[in-house]
Amino acid sequence: MKRFWKRDEQLLVLEEELRARRSDAPETLVRALAHRARAERRWLRPQLRVSYAAVIALVAFAAIFSAGGFGVAKSNAHGPTRIFDRLTASSSPATTVSQSAAADQYRGQCGPQPPYGSTCVVSIKDASGNEPQAGCVNVSVPLTVTPDNAQPITVTYHTQDGTATAADGDYIAQPSGSTTIPAHTRNWQIVVQICRDHQKGDEYFFVVLDSVSPGATIGNNSAKVTIKDKFKN
Amino acid sequence: MMRSDPLANPEPLIRRVYAYVAYRIGDGPDAQDVTSETFERALRGRDTYDAAKGTPVAWLIGIARRCLADAMAAPPTLVAEPPETAGPDHADASLRRLTLSAALAALDEREQELIALRYGADLTARRIGEVLGLRTNAVEVALHRALSRLRQLLESERSEPSGSDAEAVSTSR
């Protein structure tokens, strides 16, 4: 019995460790997605109202027909005709199409507010490249945009020494670079140059995002670029 | 008849989806991308949510699982490196975390999924059953087995470290 309780306690400790391993979502991501969810809800409401009006109109129209509405209409031209006119006027086709088109146009897109659903989040990811035999070569550092950017986004960045330093010629420093991500581009890249040196082993430096144009925010702001030393042996 | 909006209170849902995704593929930009994609799909399919079939979080985790499967099926970017999970300044905590990560990685796919749903997404056994299409009892049994197996792996891992490692840990405290 004692052994049973001991085992259970150990499992409880393990469960605590597993809970502690949970990662918290970055606040920028939570804010951007929550804003998006609420913004699309606002778009959803007028659409729903129009479709409910259309359903009510159809039901009313069908009820009038099934109750011998034509006969009534012939005997009293102002009865059902006026009801039908009022119902169709409250949801004119032009209004339905324009509201639906507007919602479709901006759904799933980010950009300056309004009318886009949310703020774009630009993140940078880690990258690596093999040290060249001589001179310098380009390495692409991935940038991602979520969700779909409706407008171009300009990003400024700089490089920062790690174990690799620009002074030693490990890479070409970029104190203030910028790149423009075209509209509707979820994946883009920053190009940096890594160079041949005579140090053994892998080295790394960082690319740090400084700013993005209005209507966007920075998610992950720093990427580690590893220069792989393939001549280490 | 008014349908209930599954994303009426999105913040806690975003945090739970992210925690689940990060549990499966690690904390960082990739987890952010999968979480964003999950909400993209959820927003597009908002009207298809049926409250009678499950809670909003179970619905979202179901979408997140499909997004994860797509992300894992996609070819990896050649230049990208996986993000580091721990820095050099937290050696002790990192060691424990890495040992736990290694033990989790040794579990089979099904067990990893169960643990991520329970401790990452913080779903109850009943909700996990909704996501996986299993009975609550079956989920509880499978979870217990997964935990027991994980504990065995950790015990065998912790009983193995060399004398110098053990000494380093004891002096650091």
Coordinates of C-alpha atoms in Angstrom, one line a residue:
Chain A
M1 CA 0.0 0.0 0.0
K2 CA 2.8 2.4 1.0
R3 CA 4.6 1.6 -2.3
F4 CA 1.4 2.4 -4.2
W5 CA 1.2 5.9 -2.7
K6 CA 4.8 6.5 -3.4
R7 CA 4.3 5.7 -7.0
D8 CA 1.3 8.0 -7.2
E9 CA 3.3 10.9 -5.7
Q10 CA 6.0 10.4 -8.3
L11 CA 3.4 10.5 -11.0
L12 CA 2.1 13.8 -9.5
V13 CA 5.6 15.2 -9.6
L14 CA 5.9 14.1 -13.3
E15 CA 2.5 15.7 -14.1
E16 CA 3.7 19.0 -12.5
E17 CA 6.9 18.8 -14.7
L18 CA 4.8 18.2 -17.8
R19 CA 2.6 21.2 -16.9
A20 CA 5.6 23.4 -16.3
R21 CA 6.8 22.5 -19.8
R22 CA 3.9 24.4 -21.3
S23 CA 4.9 27.4 -23.4
D24 CA 3.1 30.7 -23.2
A25 CA 2.0 32.2 -26.5
P26 CA 3.7 35.5 -27.3
E27 CA 1.5 38.5 -26.4
T28 CA 1.9 40.0 -29.9
L29 CA 0.5 36.8 -31.4
V30 CA -2.4 36.6 -28.9
R31 CA -3.3 40.3 -29.5
A32 CA -3.1 40.0 -33.3
L33 CA -5.2 36.8 -33.5
A34 CA -7.8 38.0 -31.0
H35 CA -8.2 41.3 -32.8
R36 CA -8.7 39.4 -36.0
A37 CA -11.3 37.1 -34.5
R38 CA -13.3 40.1 -33.2
A39 CA -12.9 42.2 -36.4
E40 CA -14.3 39.3 -38.5
R41 CA -17.2 39.0 -36.1
R42 CA -18.2 42.5 -36.9
W43 CA -18.1 41.7 -40.6
L44 CA -20.2 38.6 -40.0
R45 CA -23.1 40.4 -38.3
P46 CA -24.4 42.5 -41.3
Q47 CA -24.1 39.4 -43.5
L48 CA -26.2 37.4 -41.1
R49 CA -28.8 40.1 -40.8
V50 CA -29.2 40.2 -44.6
S51 CA -29.4 36.5 -44.9
Y52 CA -32.0 36.3 -42.1
A53 CA -34.1 39.0 -43.8
A54 CA -33.9 37.0 -47.0
V55 CA -35.1 33.9 -45.3
I56 CA -38.0 35.7 -43.6
A57 CA -38.9 37.2 -47.0
L58 CA -39.0 33.8 -48.6
V59 CA -41.0 32.2 -45.8
A60 CA -43.5 35.1 -45.9
F61 CA -43.8 34.9 -49.6
A62 CA -44.3 31.2 -49.6
A63 CA -47.0 31.5 -46.9
I64 CA -48.8 34.1 -49.0
F65 CA -48.8 31.9 -52.1
S66 CA -49.8 28.7 -50.2
A67 CA -52.8 30.6 -48.6
G68 CA -54.1 31.5 -52.0
G69 CA -52.3 34.8 -52.1
F70 CA -52.8 35.4 -55.8
G71 CA -56.5 35.5 -55.2
V72 CA -56.1 38.1 -52.5
A73 CA -53.7 40.0 -54.6
K74 CA -56.1 40.3 -57.4
S75 CA -58.9 41.4 -55.1
N76 CA -56.8 43.7 -53.0
A77 CA -53.8 45.0 -54.9
H78 CA -52.4 46.8 -51.9
G79 CA -52.2 43.7 -49.6
P80 CA -49.6 41.1 -50.5
T81 CA -47.9 43.3 -53.1
R82 CA -47.0 45.9 -50.5
I83 CA -45.7 43.3 -48.1
F84 CA -43.5 41.8 -50.8
D85 CA -42.2 45.2 -51.7
R86 CA -41.4 46.1 -48.1
L87 CA -39.5 42.7 -47.6
T88 CA -37.5 43.0 -50.8
A89 CA -36.7 46.7 -50.2
S90 CA -35.2 45.8 -46.8
S91 CA -32.6 43.5 -48.4
S92 CA -32.0 44.9 -51.9
P93 CA -29.7 42.7 -54.0
A94 CA -27.2 45.6 -54.4
T95 CA -26.7 45.9 -50.7
T96 CA -26.3 42.1 -50.2
V97 CA -23.7 41.8 -53.0
S98 CA -21.6 44.9 -51.8
Q99 CA -21.6 43.8 -48.2
S100 CA -20.7 40.2 -49.0
A101 CA -17.9 41.4 -51.5
A102 CA -16.5 43.7 -48.8
A103 CA -16.3 41.0 -46.3
D104 CA -14.7 38.6 -48.8
Q105 CA -12.3 41.2 -49.9
Y106 CA -10.8 41.8 -46.5
R107 CA -11.3 38.4 -44.9
G108 CA -8.0 36.8 -44.1
Q109 CA -6.0 39.9 -44.7
C110 CA -4.0 42.2 -42.4
G111 CA -3.0 45.8 -42.8
P112 CA -3.4 49.3 -41.4
Q113 CA -6.8 49.7 -39.6
P114 CA -9.5 49.9 -40.9
P115 CA -10.7 48.1 -42.9
Y116 CA -8.4 45.0 -42.7
G117 CA -9.2 42.3 -40.2
S118 CA -6.0 42.5 -38.1
T119 CA -2.4 43.7 -37.7
C120 CA 0.2 41.8 -39.7
V121 CA 2.8 39.9 -37.6
V122 CA 6.3 39.7 -39.1
S123 CA 8.7 37.1 -37.6
I124 CA 12.2 36.1 -38.4
K125 CA 13.6 32.5 -38.3
D126 CA 17.0 31.0 -37.6
A127 CA 19.2 30.1 -40.6
S128 CA 22.5 28.5 -41.4
G129 CA 25.0 28.3 -44.2
N130 CA 28.2 26.5 -45.0
E131 CA 31.4 28.5 -44.8
P132 CA 32.7 29.1 -48.3
Q133 CA 36.1 27.9 -49.5
A134 CA 37.0 31.5 -50.4
G135 CA 35.4 34.9 -50.3
C136 CA 31.8 35.4 -49.2
V137 CA 28.4 33.8 -50.0
N138 CA 24.8 34.7 -49.5
V139 CA 22.6 33.2 -46.8
S140 CA 18.9 33.7 -46.7
V141 CA 17.2 34.4 -43.4
P142 CA 13.5 33.6 -43.6
L143 CA 10.8 36.1 -42.7
T144 CA 7.2 35.1 -42.3
V145 CA 4.1 37.3 -42.4
T146 CA 0.8 36.2 -40.8
P147 CA -1.9 36.5 -41.9
D148 CA -2.0 37.6 -45.6
N149 CA -0.6 41.1 -45.9
A150 CA -2.9 43.3 -48.0
Q151 CA -0.2 45.9 -48.5
P152 CA 3.7 45.9 -48.7
I153 CA 5.5 45.9 -45.4
T154 CA 8.9 47.5 -45.0
V155 CA 11.2 45.9 -42.4
T156 CA 14.4 47.4 -41.0
Y157 CA 17.0 45.2 -39.4
H158 CA 20.6 45.1 -38.3
T159 CA 23.2 42.4 -37.7
Q160 CA 24.8 41.7 -34.3
D161 CA 28.0 39.8 -33.4
G162 CA 27.8 36.5 -31.7
T163 CA 30.8 34.2 -31.7
A164 CA 31.2 35.3 -35.3
T165 CA 32.3 38.9 -35.6
A166 CA 32.2 41.2 -38.5
A167 CA 35.6 42.7 -37.4
D168 CA 37.2 39.2 -37.9
G169 CA 35.6 39.0 -41.4
D170 CA 33.3 36.2 -40.5
Y171 CA 30.4 37.9 -42.1
I172 CA 29.5 41.3 -43.7
A173 CA 27.9 43.6 -41.1
Q174 CA 24.7 45.3 -41.9
P175 CA 24.2 48.1 -39.4
S176 CA 20.9 49.3 -40.8
G177 CA 19.4 47.2 -43.6
S178 CA 15.8 47.3 -44.9
T179 CA 13.7 45.1 -47.1
T180 CA 10.2 45.5 -48.4
I181 CA 7.9 42.5 -48.4
P182 CA 5.5 42.7 -51.3
A183 CA 1.7 42.5 -50.7
H184 CA 0.2 39.0 -50.3
T185 CA 3.6 37.4 -49.6
R186 CA 3.7 35.1 -46.6
N187 CA 7.3 34.1 -46.9
W188 CA 10.2 36.5 -47.6
Q189 CA 13.9 36.6 -46.8
I190 CA 16.7 38.8 -45.7
V191 CA 20.0 38.1 -47.4
V192 CA 23.3 38.3 -45.4
Q193 CA 26.8 37.4 -46.5
I194 CA 29.0 34.9 -44.6
C195 CA 32.7 34.7 -45.4
R196 CA 35.7 32.3 -45.2
D197 CA 37.8 32.6 -42.1
H198 CA 40.5 30.4 -40.5
Q199 CA 38.8 29.7 -37.2
K200 CA 37.8 26.1 -36.5
G201 CA 34.3 25.1 -35.6
D202 CA 30.8 26.6 -36.2
E203 CA 30.2 30.2 -35.4
Y204 CA 27.1 32.4 -35.3
F205 CA 25.8 35.9 -35.3
F206 CA 22.3 37.4 -35.2
V207 CA 20.0 39.3 -37.4
V208 CA 17.7 41.6 -35.4
L209 CA 14.5 43.2 -36.6
D210 CA 14.2 46.9 -35.6
S211 CA 10.9 48.1 -37.1
V212 CA 8.1 47.4 -39.4
S213 CA 5.8 49.8 -41.3
P214 CA 2.5 50.9 -39.7
G215 CA -0.2 48.3 -39.6
A216 CA 2.3 45.5 -38.7
T217 CA 4.0 44.3 -35.6
I218 CA 7.1 42.2 -34.9
G219 CA 6.7 38.7 -33.6
N220 CA 10.0 36.8 -33.2
N221 CA 12.5 39.7 -33.6
S222 CA 15.9 37.9 -33.6
A223 CA 17.4 35.1 -35.7
K224 CA 20.6 33.2 -35.1
V225 CA 22.6 32.6 -38.3
T226 CA 25.1 29.7 -37.9
I227 CA 28.2 29.6 -40.1
K228 CA 28.9 25.9 -40.5
D229 CA 32.6 25.1 -40.7
K230 CA 32.8 22.2 -43.1
F231 CA 36.7 22.4 -42.9
K232 CA 36.7 21.6 -39.2
N233 CA 38.6 18.4 -39.6
Chain B
M1 CA -31.9 30.4 -34.8
M2 CA -28.6 32.0 -33.7
R3 CA -25.5 29.8 -33.8
S4 CA -23.0 30.3 -30.9
D5 CA -19.7 31.9 -31.9
P6 CA -16.8 29.6 -31.0
L7 CA -14.4 32.6 -31.1
A8 CA -16.4 34.9 -28.9
N9 CA -13.6 34.9 -26.2
P10 CA -10.5 34.2 -28.3
E11 CA -7.5 35.0 -26.0
P12 CA -7.7 31.8 -23.8
L13 CA -8.3 29.7 -26.9
I14 CA -5.2 31.2 -28.6
R15 CA -3.1 30.5 -25.6
R16 CA -4.2 26.8 -25.3
V17 CA -3.8 26.1 -29.0
Y18 CA -0.3 27.7 -28.9
A19 CA 0.6 25.6 -25.8
Y20 CA -0.5 22.4 -27.6
V21 CA 1.3 23.2 -30.8
A22 CA 4.5 24.2 -29.0
Y23 CA 4.3 21.0 -27.0
R24 CA 4.3 19.1 -30.3
I25 CA 6.9 21.0 -32.4
G26 CA 8.7 23.3 -29.9
D27 CA 8.3 26.9 -28.9
G28 CA 9.1 29.5 -31.5
P29 CA 8.1 30.9 -34.9
D30 CA 7.0 27.6 -36.3
A31 CA 4.5 27.2 -33.5
Q32 CA 3.4 30.7 -34.1
D33 CA 2.8 30.0 -37.8
V34 CA 0.8 26.8 -37.0
T35 CA -1.3 28.7 -34.4
S36 CA -2.0 31.5 -36.9
E37 CA -2.9 29.0 -39.6
T38 CA -5.2 27.2 -37.2
F39 CA -7.1 30.5 -36.5
E40 CA -7.2 31.3 -40.2
R41 CA -9.0 28.0 -40.9
A42 CA -11.2 28.5 -37.8
L43 CA -12.2 31.9 -39.0
R44 CA -13.0 30.6 -42.5
G45 CA -15.0 27.7 -41.0
R46 CA -16.6 29.7 -38.1
D47 CA -20.1 29.0 -39.4
T48 CA -19.5 25.2 -39.4
Y49 CA -18.9 25.0 -35.7
D50 CA -21.5 22.9 -33.9
A51 CA -21.7 23.4 -30.2
A52 CA -23.5 20.0 -29.9
K53 CA -20.4 18.2 -31.1
G54 CA -18.0 19.7 -28.6
T55 CA -16.5 22.7 -27.0
P56 CA -14.7 25.5 -29.0
V57 CA -11.3 24.4 -27.6
A58 CA -11.8 20.8 -28.7
W59 CA -13.0 22.1 -32.2
L60 CA -9.9 24.3 -32.5
I61 CA -7.5 21.6 -31.3
G62 CA -9.0 19.4 -34.0
I63 CA -8.1 22.0 -36.6
A64 CA -4.7 22.5 -35.0
R65 CA -3.9 18.8 -35.4
R66 CA -4.7 19.0 -39.1
C67 CA -2.5 22.1 -39.5
L68 CA 0.3 20.3 -37.6
A69 CA 0.0 17.3 -39.9
D70 CA 0.2 19.7 -42.9
A71 CA 3.2 21.5 -41.5
M72 CA 5.0 18.2 -40.8
A73 CA 4.3 16.9 -44.3
A74 CA 5.7 20.1 -45.9
P75 CA 9.3 19.9 -47.0
P76 CA 11.6 21.6 -44.5
T77 CA 13.2 25.0 -45.4
L78 CA 16.8 24.2 -46.2
V79 CA 18.3 27.3 -44.5
A80 CA 16.2 27.1 -41.3
E81 CA 17.6 25.7 -38.1
P82 CA 15.3 24.5 -35.2
P83 CA 15.1 27.1 -32.5
E84 CA 17.1 26.4 -29.3
T85 CA 14.9 25.5 -26.3
A86 CA 17.2 26.6 -23.5
G87 CA 20.0 29.1 -23.0
P88 CA 23.3 28.4 -21.3
D89 CA 22.4 30.5 -18.2
H90 CA 19.9 28.0 -16.9
A91 CA 22.0 24.9 -17.0
D92 CA 20.1 23.0 -14.3
A93 CA 16.6 23.7 -15.6
S94 CA 17.7 23.2 -19.1
L95 CA 19.2 19.8 -18.3
R96 CA 15.9 18.7 -16.7
R97 CA 13.9 20.1 -19.6
L98 CA 16.1 18.4 -22.1
T99 CA 16.0 15.1 -20.3
L100 CA 12.2 15.4 -20.2
S101 CA 12.1 16.4 -23.9
A102 CA 14.3 13.4 -24.8
A103 CA 12.1 11.0 -22.8
L104 CA 9.0 12.5 -24.5
A105 CA 10.6 12.1 -27.9
A106 CA 11.2 8.4 -27.1
L107 CA 7.4 7.8 -26.7
D108 CA 5.4 6.7 -29.7
E109 CA 3.4 9.2 -31.7
R110 CA 0.1 8.3 -30.1
E111 CA 1.5 8.8 -26.5
Q112 CA 3.1 12.1 -27.4
E113 CA -0.2 13.3 -28.8
L114 CA -2.1 12.3 -25.7
I115 CA 0.4 14.1 -23.4
A116 CA 0.4 17.2 -25.6
L117 CA -3.4 17.3 -25.5
R118 CA -3.5 16.7 -21.7
Y119 CA -0.7 18.9 -20.5
G120 CA -0.2 21.3 -23.5
A121 CA -3.8 22.0 -24.4
D122 CA -4.9 21.3 -20.9
L123 CA -7.9 19.2 -22.1
T124 CA -9.7 16.8 -19.8
A125 CA -9.9 13.2 -20.7
R126 CA -13.4 13.7 -21.9
R127 CA -12.4 16.5 -24.3
I128 CA -9.5 14.5 -25.5
G129 CA -12.0 11.8 -26.3
E130 CA -14.0 14.3 -28.4
V131 CA -10.9 15.2 -30.4
L132 CA -9.6 11.7 -30.9
G133 CA -12.9 10.0 -31.2
L134 CA -12.3 7.8 -28.2
R135 CA -14.2 7.0 -25.0
T136 CA -13.2 8.8 -21.9
N137 CA -12.2 5.7 -20.1
A138 CA -10.0 4.6 -23.0
V139 CA -8.3 8.0 -22.9
E140 CA -7.7 7.8 -19.2
V141 CA -6.1 4.3 -19.5
A142 CA -3.9 5.3 -22.4
L143 CA -2.8 8.5 -20.6
H144 CA -1.9 6.5 -17.5
R145 CA 0.1 4.1 -19.6
A146 CA 1.9 6.9 -21.4
L147 CA 2.8 8.6 -18.1
S148 CA 4.0 5.3 -16.6
R149 CA 6.2 4.7 -19.6
L150 CA 7.5 8.3 -19.5
R151 CA 8.4 7.8 -15.8
Q152 CA 10.2 4.6 -16.6
L153 CA 12.2 6.3 -19.3
L154 CA 13.1 9.2 -17.0
E155 CA 14.1 6.9 -14.2
S156 CA 16.4 4.9 -16.5
E157 CA 17.8 8.1 -17.9
R158 CA 18.4 9.6 -14.4
S159 CA 20.0 6.5 -13.0
E160 CA 22.6 6.5 -15.8
P161 CA 24.4 9.9 -15.5
S162 CA 28.2 9.7 -14.8
G163 CA 29.7 10.6 -11.4
S164 CA 31.1 13.9 -12.7
D165 CA 27.6 15.0 -13.9
A166 CA 26.0 14.2 -10.6
E167 CA 28.8 16.1 -8.8
A168 CA 28.3 19.1 -11.0
V169 CA 24.6 19.2 -10.2
S170 CA 25.2 18.8 -6.5
T171 CA 27.8 21.6 -6.3
S172 CA 25.6 24.0 -8.4
R173 CA 22.9 23.8 -5.7

